[in-house]
């Protein structure tokens, strides 16, 4: 087993299983960029590690339909389009809609809980688990070398909105059979006790929407079918119509409605184009952007760049958890909306969201039910993996059988023993517009310098044979926040350095550019306390 993403981070989940030269992939998701990755749209698992073995892949199993588990599928299938995709009805419907945008027609197989099938040397059995999206599945992978139970994302909500609980009876049955390696969701492992019930959110949403005097905007993940259902029900009770905003929200909810996962009351949905005639106190906008994504609907509302305007008396509900790394973006959204006069309701001041992940008490139940021989926590930052591992050890899993890995950790399973036996170097694969994998960490470093420190160019025309400066040095700046005259004192020093170098026989343009960069770089660092990007241009005539 080798995770190519999802360990040490919340996103880009992907694990490769190998036996007898054949590969099985479980999940293939994306990670969303943080502020120190400017210009990046998405981050993919390091699928370059299996680029030369695409023909060995027997299938990709998708545990559920969230972007951090399915978002990278198009980029994998662009390398080999006929890799079979296995997943539940809703999961595959969401993937197929995504692939249609990439003009890829996939090979798919719909499965449900309690079903069992084989792909090459892998025998697969699927188990119902409860999560914040319907139709999530855990998968039992049986091979000649041993068995692995991978939970995907799950929790143990005992009163779920759709009545579909995590199948602990199946977990117990598999535990009796023998689970050699248990790979468990770690996201909430630091949280004691049990994750609150989803049904407790409905009454809070109803109360907030009922009391709102102006328009209401509810921001959530575009795949959170249960939350959208609760908003629809609360809107009906308050006598309001609902407008879905955001391309992914509209697409996903249509899929969920068509497949019977979302019950849309007659007449409650209205198109954005027709919503202008409805009074503010009679409408709810259900939008994307709960994580502060700059191009999402909620950010555009905050920047007053959307046709739905937020103002005094309006209510905005952020019905989602903070994904680690998005805190600053979300707080910026909250502050911006409040500045416009909106009442902002979020998880910090009202019970408008519960997590979709098992807390420590639920994990402990699972370990005691399954009684695995070995444990490898997955899906979470390193602190989450550590906390999950501690829960496993508390229930009796030996410490040397509890593997805290990271992306690229190669784990061998043989004779009932799992061992970390190697470490691959895993890179970030950046999607930047239509570019995939071409943007490097050095490029992002340059972008950060440009954003934070500014840009300085120095253009000089020289005649090396006479050690004469024909023109310049001309200094141009962007984002350095200094007046042009500030550079008057360094211009003659650059000219002196160049003339001295040319008189000593330096006639190469690149060497003269390096002298220019060093001269102005030292001065900018000392006088202006900046580390601006410096681009020297020396033209030799």
Coordinates of C-alpha atoms in Angstrom, one line a residue:
X1 CA 0.0 0.0 0.0
X2 CA 1.3 3.5 -0.9
X3 CA -0.7 6.7 -0.2
X4 CA 0.0 9.2 -2.9
X5 CA -2.0 11.9 -1.1
X6 CA -4.3 12.5 1.9
X7 CA -1.8 11.9 4.7
X8 CA -0.5 15.0 6.5
X9 CA -3.2 17.0 4.8
X10 CA -7.0 17.2 4.4
X11 CA -7.4 16.5 0.7
X12 CA -6.1 14.8 -2.5
X13 CA -6.9 11.4 -1.0
X14 CA -5.4 8.5 -3.0
X15 CA -4.0 5.1 -2.0
X16 CA -2.5 2.6 -4.4
X17 CA -2.6 -1.2 -3.5
X18 CA -0.3 -3.6 -5.4
X19 CA -0.1 -7.4 -5.5
X20 CA 1.3 -9.6 -8.2
X21 CA 2.1 -6.7 -10.4
X22 CA -1.5 -5.4 -10.5
X23 CA -2.7 -2.1 -9.0
X24 CA -5.9 -1.0 -7.3
X25 CA -6.6 2.6 -6.5
X26 CA -8.9 3.8 -3.8
X27 CA -10.0 7.4 -4.2
X28 CA -8.5 10.1 -6.4
X29 CA -9.2 13.5 -5.0
X30 CA -7.9 17.1 -5.1
X31 CA -6.5 19.4 -2.4
X32 CA -7.5 23.1 -2.5
X33 CA -4.6 25.6 -2.5
X34 CA -3.7 27.8 0.5
X35 CA -2.7 31.4 0.4
X36 CA 1.0 30.6 0.0
X37 CA 0.2 28.9 -3.4
X38 CA -1.0 32.0 -5.4
X39 CA -2.6 31.3 -8.8
X40 CA -3.0 27.6 -8.2
X41 CA -6.5 26.2 -8.9
X42 CA -6.1 22.6 -7.6
X43 CA -3.4 20.3 -6.2
X44 CA -3.4 16.7 -7.4
X45 CA -2.0 13.5 -5.9
X46 CA 1.4 12.6 -7.3
X47 CA 0.1 10.4 -10.0
X48 CA 3.4 10.7 -11.8
X49 CA 4.6 7.8 -9.5
X50 CA 2.3 5.4 -11.4
X51 CA 2.6 7.1 -14.8
X52 CA 4.5 4.2 -16.3
X53 CA 2.2 1.6 -14.9
X54 CA -1.2 2.8 -16.0
X55 CA -1.8 -0.5 -17.8
X56 CA -1.5 -2.4 -14.5
X57 CA -4.4 -0.6 -12.9
X58 CA -7.4 -2.9 -12.6
X59 CA -9.8 -0.4 -11.1
X60 CA -10.3 2.9 -9.2
X61 CA -12.7 2.5 -6.2
X62 CA -14.3 5.8 -5.1
X63 CA -15.6 5.8 -1.6
X64 CA -17.9 8.9 -1.9
X65 CA -18.5 11.9 -4.0
X66 CA -16.6 14.7 -2.3
X67 CA -14.0 16.6 -4.3
X68 CA -11.1 15.5 -2.1
X69 CA -11.9 11.9 -3.1
X70 CA -13.1 12.3 -6.8
X71 CA -11.7 15.6 -8.0
X72 CA -8.5 14.3 -9.6
X73 CA -10.2 11.4 -11.6
X74 CA -10.3 13.4 -14.8
X75 CA -6.6 14.0 -14.7
X76 CA -5.9 10.3 -14.1
X77 CA -8.3 9.3 -16.9
X78 CA -6.7 11.7 -19.3
X79 CA -3.6 9.4 -19.1
X80 CA -5.7 6.2 -19.6
X81 CA -9.4 6.8 -20.3
X82 CA -10.6 3.2 -19.9
X83 CA -9.6 2.6 -16.3
X84 CA -12.7 1.2 -14.7
X85 CA -14.4 3.3 -12.0
X86 CA -16.3 1.6 -9.2
X87 CA -18.5 3.4 -6.8
X88 CA -22.1 4.0 -5.5
X89 CA -24.8 5.4 -7.8
X90 CA -24.6 9.0 -6.5
X91 CA -20.8 9.0 -6.5
X92 CA -20.5 7.8 -10.1
X93 CA -23.2 10.2 -11.2
X94 CA -21.2 13.1 -9.7
X95 CA -18.0 11.8 -11.3
X96 CA -19.6 11.3 -14.7
X97 CA -20.9 14.9 -14.7
X98 CA -17.4 16.1 -14.0
X99 CA -15.8 13.9 -16.7
X100 CA -18.4 15.2 -19.2
X101 CA -16.8 18.7 -18.8
X102 CA -13.5 17.1 -19.7
X103 CA -15.0 15.2 -22.6
X104 CA -14.2 11.8 -21.1
X105 CA -16.6 8.9 -21.3
X106 CA -15.7 6.6 -18.4
X107 CA -16.0 2.8 -17.9
X108 CA -18.1 2.6 -14.7
X109 CA -19.6 0.0 -12.4
X110 CA -22.2 0.9 -9.8
X111 CA -22.0 -1.0 -6.5
X112 CA -24.0 -0.8 -3.3
X113 CA -23.4 -1.9 0.3
X114 CA -23.2 -5.7 0.9
X115 CA -22.1 -6.3 -2.7
X116 CA -18.9 -8.2 -3.5
X117 CA -16.9 -8.4 -6.7
X118 CA -13.4 -9.2 -8.0
X119 CA -11.0 -7.2 -10.0
X120 CA -7.8 -9.0 -10.9
X121 CA -6.2 -10.3 -7.7
X122 CA -8.4 -8.0 -5.5
X123 CA -11.7 -9.3 -4.0
X124 CA -13.8 -6.3 -3.0
X125 CA -16.7 -6.0 -0.6
X126 CA -18.6 -2.8 0.1
X127 CA -20.0 -1.6 3.4
X128 CA -22.4 1.2 4.1
X129 CA -21.0 4.1 6.1
X130 CA -22.6 7.4 7.1
X131 CA -21.0 10.7 6.0
X132 CA -22.0 14.2 5.1
X133 CA -22.9 13.0 1.6
X134 CA -25.3 10.1 0.8
X135 CA -24.1 6.8 -0.6
X136 CA -20.7 6.6 1.0
X137 CA -19.0 3.2 1.2
X138 CA -16.1 1.6 3.0
X139 CA -14.3 -1.2 1.2
X140 CA -12.9 -4.5 2.3
X141 CA -10.0 -5.5 0.1
X142 CA -9.1 -9.2 0.2
X143 CA -6.0 -10.6 -1.4
X144 CA -3.7 -13.6 -1.2
X145 CA -1.4 -11.6 1.0
X146 CA -4.1 -10.4 3.5
X147 CA -7.1 -8.2 3.9
X148 CA -7.5 -4.4 4.3
X149 CA -10.6 -2.6 5.5
X150 CA -10.5 1.1 4.3
X151 CA -13.3 3.2 5.8
X152 CA -13.2 6.2 3.5
X153 CA -14.7 9.2 5.3
X154 CA -17.3 8.2 7.9
X155 CA -19.0 8.9 11.2
X156 CA -21.6 7.0 13.3
X157 CA -24.7 9.2 13.2
X158 CA -27.3 7.0 14.8
X159 CA -30.3 9.0 13.5
X160 CA -29.1 10.1 10.0
X161 CA -31.5 12.1 7.8
X162 CA -31.6 9.4 5.1
X163 CA -31.8 6.5 7.6
X164 CA -28.6 5.0 6.4
X165 CA -26.3 4.3 9.3
X166 CA -22.7 3.0 9.3
X167 CA -23.1 -0.8 9.2
X168 CA -21.3 -1.8 12.4
X169 CA -22.8 -5.4 12.0
X170 CA -20.7 -5.7 8.8
X171 CA -17.7 -4.3 10.6
X172 CA -18.1 -6.9 13.3
X173 CA -18.5 -9.7 10.8
X174 CA -15.4 -8.6 8.9
X175 CA -13.6 -8.4 12.3
X176 CA -14.6 -12.0 13.1
X177 CA -13.2 -13.0 9.7
X178 CA -10.0 -11.2 10.4
X179 CA -8.9 -7.7 9.3
X180 CA -5.1 -7.6 8.8
X181 CA -5.0 -3.8 8.2
X182 CA -7.6 -1.2 9.2
X183 CA -7.2 2.1 7.4
X184 CA -9.4 4.7 9.2
X185 CA -10.5 8.3 8.7
X186 CA -8.5 10.5 11.1
X187 CA -10.0 14.0 10.6
X188 CA -11.8 14.2 13.9
X189 CA -9.5 11.9 16.0
X190 CA -8.5 14.8 18.2
X191 CA -12.2 15.5 19.1
X192 CA -13.3 13.6 22.2
X193 CA -16.7 11.8 22.4
X194 CA -19.1 11.5 19.5
X195 CA -19.9 13.8 16.5
X196 CA -23.3 15.5 17.1
X197 CA -26.3 14.3 15.1
X198 CA -27.1 15.9 11.7
X199 CA -30.8 16.2 12.6
X200 CA -29.9 18.8 15.3
X201 CA -29.0 21.3 12.6
X202 CA -32.5 21.4 11.0
X203 CA -34.3 23.2 13.9
X204 CA -31.4 25.8 14.2
X205 CA -31.6 26.6 10.5
X206 CA -35.4 26.9 10.7
X207 CA -35.1 29.3 13.6
X208 CA -32.5 31.5 12.0
X209 CA -34.4 31.7 8.6
X210 CA -37.7 32.3 10.4
X211 CA -36.3 35.3 12.3
X212 CA -34.5 36.8 9.4
X213 CA -36.0 40.1 8.1
X214 CA -34.2 40.4 4.8
X215 CA -32.8 38.0 2.3
X216 CA -31.0 34.9 3.5
X217 CA -27.9 33.4 2.0
X218 CA -26.8 29.9 3.1
X219 CA -23.3 28.8 2.0
X220 CA -22.3 25.2 2.1
X221 CA -20.3 22.6 0.1
X222 CA -21.9 22.0 -3.3
X223 CA -22.2 18.3 -2.6
X224 CA -23.8 18.5 0.9
X225 CA -27.1 17.0 -0.1
X226 CA -28.4 16.7 3.5
X227 CA -27.7 20.4 4.3
X228 CA -29.4 21.5 1.1
X229 CA -32.4 19.3 2.1
X230 CA -32.6 21.0 5.5
X231 CA -32.4 24.5 3.9
X232 CA -35.2 23.6 1.5
X233 CA -37.4 22.3 4.3
X234 CA -36.6 25.4 6.5
X235 CA -37.4 27.7 3.6
X236 CA -40.8 26.0 3.0
X237 CA -41.7 26.4 6.6
X238 CA -40.8 30.1 6.5
X239 CA -42.7 30.7 3.3
X240 CA -39.6 31.4 1.3
X241 CA -38.5 30.4 -2.2
X242 CA -34.9 29.0 -2.8
X243 CA -32.4 29.9 -5.5
X244 CA -29.4 27.6 -6.0
X245 CA -26.2 29.6 -6.8
X246 CA -23.0 28.3 -8.2
X247 CA -22.5 26.0 -11.2
X248 CA -21.4 23.0 -9.1
X249 CA -24.3 23.6 -6.6
X250 CA -26.9 23.6 -9.4
X251 CA -25.3 20.6 -11.2
X252 CA -24.9 18.4 -8.1
X253 CA -28.4 19.1 -6.7
X254 CA -30.0 18.3 -10.0
X255 CA -28.2 15.0 -10.0
X256 CA -29.2 14.3 -6.4
X257 CA -32.8 15.2 -7.1
X258 CA -33.0 13.1 -10.3
X259 CA -31.6 10.1 -8.4
X260 CA -34.0 10.5 -5.5
X261 CA -31.4 11.6 -2.9
X262 CA -32.9 15.1 -2.6
X263 CA -36.6 15.8 -2.1
X264 CA -37.5 19.1 -3.6
X265 CA -40.9 20.4 -2.5
X266 CA -43.1 21.5 -5.4
X267 CA -42.6 25.2 -6.3
X268 CA -39.9 26.0 -3.8
X269 CA -37.0 26.3 -6.3
X270 CA -36.8 29.3 -8.5
X271 CA -34.3 30.4 -11.2
X272 CA -31.9 33.3 -10.4
X273 CA -33.2 35.2 -13.4
X274 CA -36.7 35.1 -12.0
X275 CA -35.8 35.9 -8.4
X276 CA -35.7 39.6 -8.8
X277 CA -39.5 39.9 -8.5
X278 CA -39.5 38.1 -5.1
X279 CA -39.3 40.3 -2.0
X280 CA -36.1 39.9 0.1
X281 CA -38.0 38.5 3.1
X282 CA -39.4 35.7 0.9
X283 CA -36.2 34.3 -0.6
X284 CA -33.2 32.1 0.4
X285 CA -30.1 31.8 -1.7
X286 CA -28.2 28.5 -1.4
X287 CA -24.6 29.2 -2.6
X288 CA -21.1 27.8 -2.8
X289 CA -18.1 29.6 -1.2
X290 CA -18.3 28.5 2.4
X291 CA -14.5 28.1 2.5
X292 CA -13.7 31.6 1.3
X293 CA -12.8 30.5 -2.3
X294 CA -12.0 33.8 -4.1
X295 CA -14.0 33.0 -7.3
X296 CA -17.0 31.3 -5.5
X297 CA -20.4 33.0 -5.2
X298 CA -20.1 34.2 -1.6
X299 CA -16.7 35.9 -2.2
X300 CA -18.2 37.7 -5.2
X301 CA -21.2 38.8 -3.0
X302 CA -18.8 40.2 -0.4
X303 CA -16.8 42.1 -3.1
X304 CA -20.1 43.4 -4.5
X305 CA -19.4 41.7 -7.9
X306 CA -22.5 39.5 -7.9
X307 CA -26.1 40.4 -8.9
X308 CA -27.3 39.3 -5.4
X309 CA -26.4 42.2 -3.2
X310 CA -25.8 41.9 0.6
X311 CA -26.8 44.7 2.9
X312 CA -28.4 45.8 6.1
X313 CA -30.9 43.3 7.5
X314 CA -29.7 40.4 5.4
X315 CA -28.5 37.1 7.0
X316 CA -25.7 34.9 5.8
X317 CA -25.3 31.4 7.2
X318 CA -22.0 29.6 6.8
X319 CA -23.2 26.0 7.1
X320 CA -19.9 24.2 7.0
X321 CA -16.8 23.4 9.0
X322 CA -13.5 25.2 8.5
X323 CA -11.1 23.0 6.4
X324 CA -7.6 23.4 7.9
X325 CA -5.7 26.1 6.0
X326 CA -8.8 28.1 5.0
X327 CA -9.2 29.9 8.3
X328 CA -7.9 33.3 7.1
X329 CA -10.0 33.2 3.9
X330 CA -13.2 32.4 5.8
X331 CA -12.6 35.0 8.5
X332 CA -12.0 37.6 5.7
X333 CA -15.4 36.6 4.2
X334 CA -17.1 37.0 7.6
X335 CA -15.6 40.4 8.2
X336 CA -16.4 41.6 4.7
X337 CA -20.0 40.5 5.0
X338 CA -20.5 42.1 8.4
X339 CA -19.0 45.3 7.0
X340 CA -21.8 45.3 4.5
X341 CA -24.3 45.1 7.3
X342 CA -25.1 41.4 7.2
X343 CA -25.8 39.2 10.2
X344 CA -23.4 36.3 9.8
X345 CA -24.2 33.1 11.5
X346 CA -21.5 30.4 11.6
X347 CA -20.4 27.4 13.5
X348 CA -18.6 29.6 16.0
X349 CA -21.8 31.3 17.2
X350 CA -24.6 28.8 16.3
X351 CA -25.1 25.1 15.7
X352 CA -25.4 25.4 11.9
X353 CA -23.1 22.6 11.0
X354 CA -21.8 19.2 12.3
X355 CA -18.8 17.4 11.0
X356 CA -19.0 14.4 8.7
X357 CA -16.2 12.6 10.4
X358 CA -16.0 10.2 13.4
X359 CA -14.7 11.6 16.7
X360 CA -12.4 9.7 19.0
X361 CA -15.2 7.9 20.8
X362 CA -16.6 6.5 17.5
X363 CA -13.1 5.4 16.4
X364 CA -12.7 3.6 19.7
X365 CA -16.0 1.7 19.1
X366 CA -14.8 0.7 15.6
X367 CA -11.4 -0.6 16.8
X368 CA -13.1 -2.6 19.5
X369 CA -15.6 -4.1 17.0
X370 CA -13.1 -4.8 14.2
X371 CA -10.1 -5.9 16.4
X372 CA -7.6 -5.4 13.6
X373 CA -4.1 -6.9 13.6
X374 CA -2.6 -3.7 12.2
X375 CA -3.8 -0.1 11.9
X376 CA -2.8 2.7 9.6
X377 CA -4.6 6.1 10.1
X378 CA -5.4 8.0 6.9
X379 CA -7.1 11.2 5.8
X380 CA -5.9 14.0 8.0
X381 CA -3.1 16.3 9.1
X382 CA -0.2 14.7 10.9
X383 CA -1.7 15.6 14.3
X384 CA -4.9 13.9 13.4
X385 CA -3.0 10.7 12.4
X386 CA -1.1 10.7 15.7
X387 CA -4.4 11.1 17.7
X388 CA -6.0 8.3 15.7
X389 CA -3.0 6.1 16.3
X390 CA -3.2 6.7 20.1
X391 CA -6.9 5.7 20.1
X392 CA -6.0 2.4 18.3
X393 CA -3.2 1.7 20.8
X394 CA -5.6 2.4 23.7
X395 CA -7.9 -0.3 22.4
X396 CA -5.1 -2.9 22.4
X397 CA -3.5 -2.6 19.0
X398 CA 0.3 -3.0 19.6
X399 CA 2.3 0.2 19.1
X400 CA 4.6 -1.6 16.6
X401 CA 1.5 -2.6 14.6
X402 CA 0.2 1.0 14.4
X403 CA 1.8 2.8 11.4
X404 CA 1.8 6.5 11.3
X405 CA 2.8 7.2 7.7
X406 CA 2.9 10.1 5.3
X407 CA 2.4 10.5 1.6
X408 CA 4.7 8.1 -0.1
X409 CA 5.1 5.7 2.8
X410 CA 5.3 2.2 1.3
X411 CA 3.7 -0.4 3.6
X412 CA 4.1 -4.1 3.0
X413 CA 1.5 -6.6 4.3
X414 CA 2.5 -10.2 4.6
X415 CA 1.7 -13.0 7.1
X416 CA -0.6 -10.7 9.1
X417 CA 2.1 -8.1 9.7
X418 CA 2.1 -4.6 8.2
X419 CA 5.5 -2.8 8.0
X420 CA 6.6 0.5 6.6
X421 CA 9.4 -0.6 4.3
X422 CA 10.2 2.5 2.2
X423 CA 9.5 6.1 1.4
X424 CA 8.8 7.7 -2.0
X425 CA 9.3 11.4 -2.6
X426 CA 5.8 12.8 -3.2
X427 CA 5.4 16.1 -5.0
X428 CA 2.6 18.6 -5.3
X429 CA 1.1 18.4 -8.8
X430 CA -0.4 21.9 -9.4
X431 CA -3.3 22.7 -11.8
X432 CA -2.9 26.3 -12.9
X433 CA -5.5 27.1 -15.6
X434 CA -5.0 24.6 -18.3
X435 CA -1.5 23.8 -17.1
X436 CA -1.0 20.6 -15.1
X437 CA 2.3 19.9 -13.4
X438 CA 4.2 22.7 -15.1
X439 CA 4.1 25.1 -12.2
X440 CA 6.8 24.3 -9.7
X441 CA 7.5 25.4 -6.1
X442 CA 10.1 27.8 -7.5
X443 CA 7.4 29.4 -9.6
X444 CA 5.2 29.8 -6.6
X445 CA 8.1 31.3 -4.6
X446 CA 8.5 33.9 -7.4
X447 CA 4.8 34.7 -7.3
X448 CA 5.0 35.2 -3.5
X449 CA 8.0 37.5 -3.9
X450 CA 6.1 39.5 -6.5
X451 CA 3.0 39.7 -4.3
X452 CA 4.8 40.5 -1.1
X453 CA 8.0 42.3 -1.9
X454 CA 7.5 43.8 -5.4
X455 CA 9.4 43.9 -8.7
X456 CA 12.4 46.0 -9.8
X457 CA 13.9 46.0 -13.3
X458 CA 17.2 47.7 -14.2
X459 CA 17.8 48.3 -17.9
X460 CA 21.3 49.3 -19.1
X461 CA 22.8 49.6 -22.6
X462 CA 26.6 49.2 -22.6
X463 CA 29.5 49.2 -25.1
X464 CA 32.0 46.8 -23.4
X465 CA 35.0 47.5 -25.7
X466 CA 35.2 51.1 -24.5
X467 CA 33.7 50.3 -21.0
X468 CA 31.1 52.9 -21.8
X469 CA 27.4 53.0 -20.7
X470 CA 25.3 54.1 -23.6
X471 CA 22.0 54.4 -21.8
X472 CA 20.8 53.9 -18.2
X473 CA 20.8 52.4 -15.7
X474 CA 17.0 52.9 -15.9
X475 CA 15.2 51.6 -12.8
X476 CA 11.5 50.6 -13.0
X477 CA 9.5 49.3 -10.0
X478 CA 6.1 47.7 -9.3
X479 CA 4.8 47.1 -5.8
X480 CA 7.9 48.4 -4.0
X481 CA 5.9 51.4 -2.7
X482 CA 8.7 53.8 -3.0
X483 CA 9.0 57.0 -5.1
X484 CA 11.3 56.9 -8.1
X485 CA 13.7 59.5 -6.6
X486 CA 14.5 57.1 -3.8
X487 CA 16.7 55.1 -6.3
X488 CA 18.7 58.2 -7.3
X489 CA 21.5 57.3 -4.9
X490 CA 22.0 53.7 -6.2
X491 CA 21.9 54.5 -10.0
X492 CA 25.5 55.9 -10.1
X493 CA 26.7 53.0 -8.0
X494 CA 25.3 50.5 -10.5
X495 CA 27.0 52.5 -13.4
X496 CA 30.3 52.5 -11.5
X497 CA 30.1 48.7 -10.9
X498 CA 29.4 48.0 -14.5
X499 CA 32.1 50.4 -15.9
X500 CA 34.7 48.9 -13.5
X501 CA 33.8 45.3 -14.5
X502 CA 34.0 46.2 -18.3
X503 CA 37.4 47.9 -17.8
X504 CA 38.6 44.7 -16.2
X505 CA 37.6 42.7 -19.2
X506 CA 34.0 41.5 -18.3
X507 CA 32.1 41.8 -21.6
X508 CA 29.5 39.0 -21.2
X509 CA 25.9 40.3 -20.8
X510 CA 24.9 37.6 -18.3
X511 CA 27.9 38.4 -16.0
X512 CA 27.1 42.2 -16.2
X513 CA 23.5 41.4 -15.3
X514 CA 24.7 39.4 -12.2
X515 CA 26.8 42.5 -11.2
X516 CA 23.7 44.7 -11.6
X517 CA 21.6 42.3 -9.5
X518 CA 24.1 42.1 -6.7
X519 CA 24.7 45.8 -6.5
X520 CA 21.0 46.9 -6.3
X521 CA 20.0 43.8 -4.3
X522 CA 22.4 44.6 -1.4
X523 CA 21.2 48.2 -1.5
X524 CA 17.5 47.3 -1.5
X525 CA 18.0 44.8 1.3
X526 CA 19.9 47.3 3.5
X527 CA 18.1 50.6 2.7
X528 CA 14.5 49.5 2.0
X529 CA 14.4 46.2 4.0
X530 CA 12.9 44.4 1.0
X531 CA 13.7 41.2 -0.9
X532 CA 12.1 42.3 -4.2
X533 CA 12.3 40.3 -7.4
X534 CA 15.1 42.0 -9.4
X535 CA 15.3 41.5 -13.2
X536 CA 18.5 43.2 -14.6
X537 CA 18.7 43.7 -18.4
X538 CA 22.0 44.5 -19.9
X539 CA 22.1 45.1 -23.7
X540 CA 25.5 44.9 -25.3
X541 CA 26.1 47.1 -28.4

